[in-house]
Amino acid sequence: TALIMLLYLAPSLPSAPGADPVQLVTRAVLAEHARNTFWGETRSDVVPAALPRAMEESGIALSWVFTGDDDIQLINAKPTYLEGRRGIELAYQDWAGHTVTYIIVPGGSVNLPERGRVQIDRWRPVVKTENGFSLILWRQQGMLCVMASDLVSDDDLSRFKQYFVKVRSSTEPYAVY
């Protein structure tokens, strides 16, 4: 009788909520950012050779790419694998030595929430802070794009938003396959 009751009531028991795809991506991006910060190569001289290989292996091409200015420089480009998606990872370093990680993966079914969106120039990306890091998330050409950095204070976050505008307006990703 107990078994029959259990089988009868089991469908109505509360189930564990599904994992939030944005939260999963956020955690994976922060892990990649930590790897870039602690063990990443800072060889801007090899980026021109590494970029075509990274695009080929990731399946994501960049029509244009922001390589840097006086404030921030592209220091590495490599293919990455993030939450079951092949993508490309660009690492930048600013004048103060802060690393900014920019990851682009196919967007799939990841929907960005309206909550947390902030107007930055002409775009409205999601801006969030988590575990001492700042993230900016947006979709572009069907791609999910995320920038991460340790720039979290009000002044630093303002600078991070400026970096976003520079990178977003000068980088155009698209899926090759």
Tab-separated table of C-alpha atoms in Angstrom:
chain	number	residue	atom	x	y	z
A	1	THR	CA	0.000	0.000	0.000
A	2	ALA	CA	2.859	2.376	0.847
A	3	LEU	CA	4.487	1.729	-2.532
A	4	ILE	CA	1.261	2.422	-4.384
A	5	MET	CA	0.794	5.681	-2.431
A	6	LEU	CA	4.372	6.724	-3.200
A	7	LEU	CA	3.916	6.063	-6.912
A	8	TYR	CA	0.621	7.945	-6.850
A	9	LEU	CA	2.025	11.003	-5.020
A	10	ALA	CA	5.488	11.128	-6.647
A	11	PRO	CA	4.428	13.246	-9.652
A	12	SER	CA	3.000	15.927	-7.359
A	13	LEU	CA	6.110	16.242	-5.187
A	14	PRO	CA	8.140	19.398	-5.772
A	15	SER	CA	11.063	18.837	-8.081
A	16	ALA	CA	14.429	20.580	-8.113
A	17	PRO	CA	14.345	23.668	-10.291
A	18	GLY	CA	16.249	23.508	-13.583
A	19	ALA	CA	19.600	25.223	-13.702
A	20	ASP	CA	19.468	28.810	-14.924
A	21	PRO	CA	21.412	28.899	-18.237
A	22	VAL	CA	22.625	32.463	-17.612
A	23	GLN	CA	23.956	31.460	-14.190
A	24	LEU	CA	25.746	28.443	-15.695
A	25	VAL	CA	27.352	30.631	-18.377
A	26	THR	CA	28.304	33.228	-15.762
A	27	ARG	CA	30.106	30.648	-13.636
A	28	ALA	CA	31.902	29.174	-16.651
A	29	VAL	CA	33.007	32.611	-17.863
A	30	LEU	CA	34.325	33.504	-14.418
A	31	ALA	CA	36.330	30.270	-14.366
A	32	GLU	CA	37.837	31.127	-17.760
A	33	HIS	CA	38.540	34.670	-16.622
A	34	ALA	CA	40.362	33.357	-13.540
A	35	ARG	CA	42.495	31.109	-15.769
A	36	ASN	CA	43.333	34.105	-17.981
A	37	THR	CA	44.213	36.256	-15.007
A	38	PHE	CA	46.438	33.726	-13.258
A	39	TRP	CA	47.884	31.631	-16.077
A	40	GLY	CA	47.080	33.431	-19.319
A	41	GLU	CA	49.753	34.425	-21.750
A	42	THR	CA	50.300	38.118	-22.291
A	43	ARG	CA	51.911	38.056	-25.695
A	44	SER	CA	50.277	40.677	-27.871
A	45	ASP	CA	52.964	40.035	-30.515
A	46	VAL	CA	51.561	36.542	-31.239
A	47	VAL	CA	47.890	37.609	-31.455
A	48	PRO	CA	47.951	38.282	-35.217
A	49	ALA	CA	49.043	34.672	-35.792
A	50	ALA	CA	46.795	33.182	-33.080
A	51	LEU	CA	43.577	34.914	-34.145
A	52	PRO	CA	42.980	33.080	-37.461
A	53	ARG	CA	43.672	29.728	-35.789
A	54	ALA	CA	41.343	30.569	-32.901
A	55	MET	CA	38.581	31.538	-35.342
A	56	GLU	CA	39.039	28.348	-37.359
A	57	GLU	CA	38.998	26.053	-34.324
A	58	SER	CA	36.119	27.846	-32.589
A	59	GLY	CA	33.767	28.019	-35.567
A	60	ILE	CA	33.288	31.732	-34.901
A	61	ALA	CA	34.700	34.283	-37.283
A	62	LEU	CA	35.272	37.934	-36.534
A	63	SER	CA	34.690	40.347	-39.417
A	64	TRP	CA	36.329	43.043	-37.327
A	65	VAL	CA	38.135	42.795	-34.051
A	66	PHE	CA	39.172	45.459	-31.571
A	67	THR	CA	42.916	45.025	-31.100
A	68	GLY	CA	43.430	47.887	-28.704
A	69	ASP	CA	44.277	51.498	-28.080
A	70	ASP	CA	46.092	53.490	-25.400
A	71	ASP	CA	43.718	52.209	-22.665
A	72	ILE	CA	43.391	48.503	-23.430
A	73	GLN	CA	45.273	45.988	-25.618
A	74	LEU	CA	44.388	42.565	-27.036
A	75	ILE	CA	46.917	40.170	-25.499
A	76	ASN	CA	45.625	36.707	-26.405
A	77	ALA	CA	43.129	34.891	-28.621
A	78	LYS	CA	42.225	31.223	-28.352
A	79	PRO	CA	39.407	28.782	-28.953
A	80	THR	CA	37.405	27.801	-25.893
A	81	TYR	CA	34.699	25.370	-24.845
A	82	LEU	CA	32.037	26.863	-22.600
A	83	GLU	CA	28.998	24.988	-21.268
A	84	GLY	CA	28.932	22.599	-24.214
A	85	ARG	CA	29.561	25.298	-26.821
A	86	ARG	CA	32.673	25.909	-28.877
A	87	GLY	CA	33.637	29.547	-28.891
A	88	ILE	CA	36.402	32.076	-29.063
A	89	GLU	CA	38.067	33.839	-26.165
A	90	LEU	CA	39.857	37.155	-26.418
A	91	ALA	CA	41.918	38.471	-23.512
A	92	TYR	CA	42.646	42.156	-23.092
A	93	GLN	CA	44.792	43.972	-20.582
A	94	ASP	CA	44.309	47.590	-19.605
A	95	TRP	CA	46.909	50.194	-18.704
A	96	ALA	CA	46.571	49.364	-14.987
A	97	GLY	CA	47.196	45.638	-15.507
A	98	HIS	CA	43.565	44.478	-15.215
A	99	THR	CA	42.593	41.552	-17.433
A	100	VAL	CA	39.346	41.698	-19.398
A	101	THR	CA	38.121	38.400	-20.826
A	102	TYR	CA	35.740	38.484	-23.801
A	103	ILE	CA	34.068	35.199	-24.738
A	104	ILE	CA	31.798	34.593	-27.729
A	105	VAL	CA	29.789	31.359	-28.089
A	106	PRO	CA	26.721	30.377	-30.116
A	107	GLY	CA	23.708	31.777	-28.255
A	108	GLY	CA	21.402	28.807	-28.643
A	109	SER	CA	18.465	28.984	-26.289
A	110	VAL	CA	20.112	31.200	-23.669
A	111	ASN	CA	17.770	34.133	-23.127
A	112	LEU	CA	19.151	37.115	-21.281
A	113	PRO	CA	16.820	38.516	-18.645
A	114	GLU	CA	15.417	42.041	-18.747
A	115	ARG	CA	16.413	42.458	-15.125
A	116	GLY	CA	19.915	43.881	-14.842
A	117	ARG	CA	19.946	45.552	-18.248
A	118	VAL	CA	21.722	48.893	-18.341
A	119	GLN	CA	21.901	51.465	-21.110
A	120	ILE	CA	25.517	51.740	-22.268
A	121	ASP	CA	25.902	53.954	-25.312
A	122	ARG	CA	23.345	52.557	-27.804
A	123	TRP	CA	23.104	49.048	-26.295
A	124	ARG	CA	21.276	47.537	-23.296
A	125	PRO	CA	23.393	44.602	-22.082
A	126	VAL	CA	22.977	42.798	-18.784
A	127	VAL	CA	25.476	44.102	-16.237
A	128	LYS	CA	26.062	42.090	-13.096
A	129	THR	CA	28.631	41.580	-10.392
A	130	GLU	CA	29.372	38.224	-8.862
A	131	ASN	CA	32.049	37.038	-6.443
A	132	GLY	CA	34.145	40.195	-6.860
A	133	PHE	CA	33.921	40.289	-10.660
A	134	SER	CA	31.888	42.354	-13.113
A	135	LEU	CA	30.220	40.836	-16.148
A	136	ILE	CA	28.553	42.352	-19.185
A	137	LEU	CA	26.380	39.946	-21.214
A	138	TRP	CA	24.700	40.583	-24.575
A	139	ARG	CA	23.625	38.869	-27.761
A	140	GLN	CA	25.056	39.817	-31.136
A	141	GLN	CA	24.436	38.096	-34.479
A	142	GLY	CA	22.936	35.076	-32.690
A	143	MET	CA	26.021	34.821	-30.499
A	144	LEU	CA	26.152	35.061	-26.729
A	145	CYS	CA	28.892	37.532	-25.789
A	146	VAL	CA	30.279	38.009	-22.297
A	147	MET	CA	32.980	40.292	-20.937
A	148	ALA	CA	34.371	39.683	-17.451
A	149	SER	CA	36.797	41.642	-15.307
A	150	ASP	CA	37.717	42.408	-11.724
A	151	LEU	CA	36.752	46.048	-12.282
A	152	VAL	CA	33.962	46.344	-9.690
A	153	SER	CA	34.170	49.692	-7.875
A	154	ASP	CA	32.045	52.549	-9.257
A	155	ASP	CA	35.017	54.154	-11.026
A	156	ASP	CA	36.283	50.797	-12.285
A	157	LEU	CA	32.826	49.769	-13.502
A	158	SER	CA	32.579	53.013	-15.445
A	159	ARG	CA	35.924	52.200	-17.100
A	160	PHE	CA	34.753	48.611	-17.792
A	161	LYS	CA	31.656	49.996	-19.539
A	162	GLN	CA	33.948	52.164	-21.705
A	163	TYR	CA	35.915	49.050	-22.642
A	164	PHE	CA	32.619	47.349	-23.534
A	165	VAL	CA	31.732	50.203	-25.917
A	166	LYS	CA	35.145	50.011	-27.592
A	167	VAL	CA	35.046	46.239	-28.025
A	168	ARG	CA	31.327	45.996	-28.908
A	169	SER	CA	31.463	48.728	-31.539
A	170	SER	CA	34.637	47.361	-33.167
A	171	THR	CA	34.133	43.575	-33.060
A	172	GLU	CA	31.686	41.745	-35.312
A	173	PRO	CA	31.295	37.977	-34.674
A	174	TYR	CA	29.371	35.467	-36.759
A	175	ALA	CA	29.062	31.677	-36.752
A	176	VAL	CA	30.937	29.891	-39.512
A	177	TYR	CA	29.032	26.628	-39.003
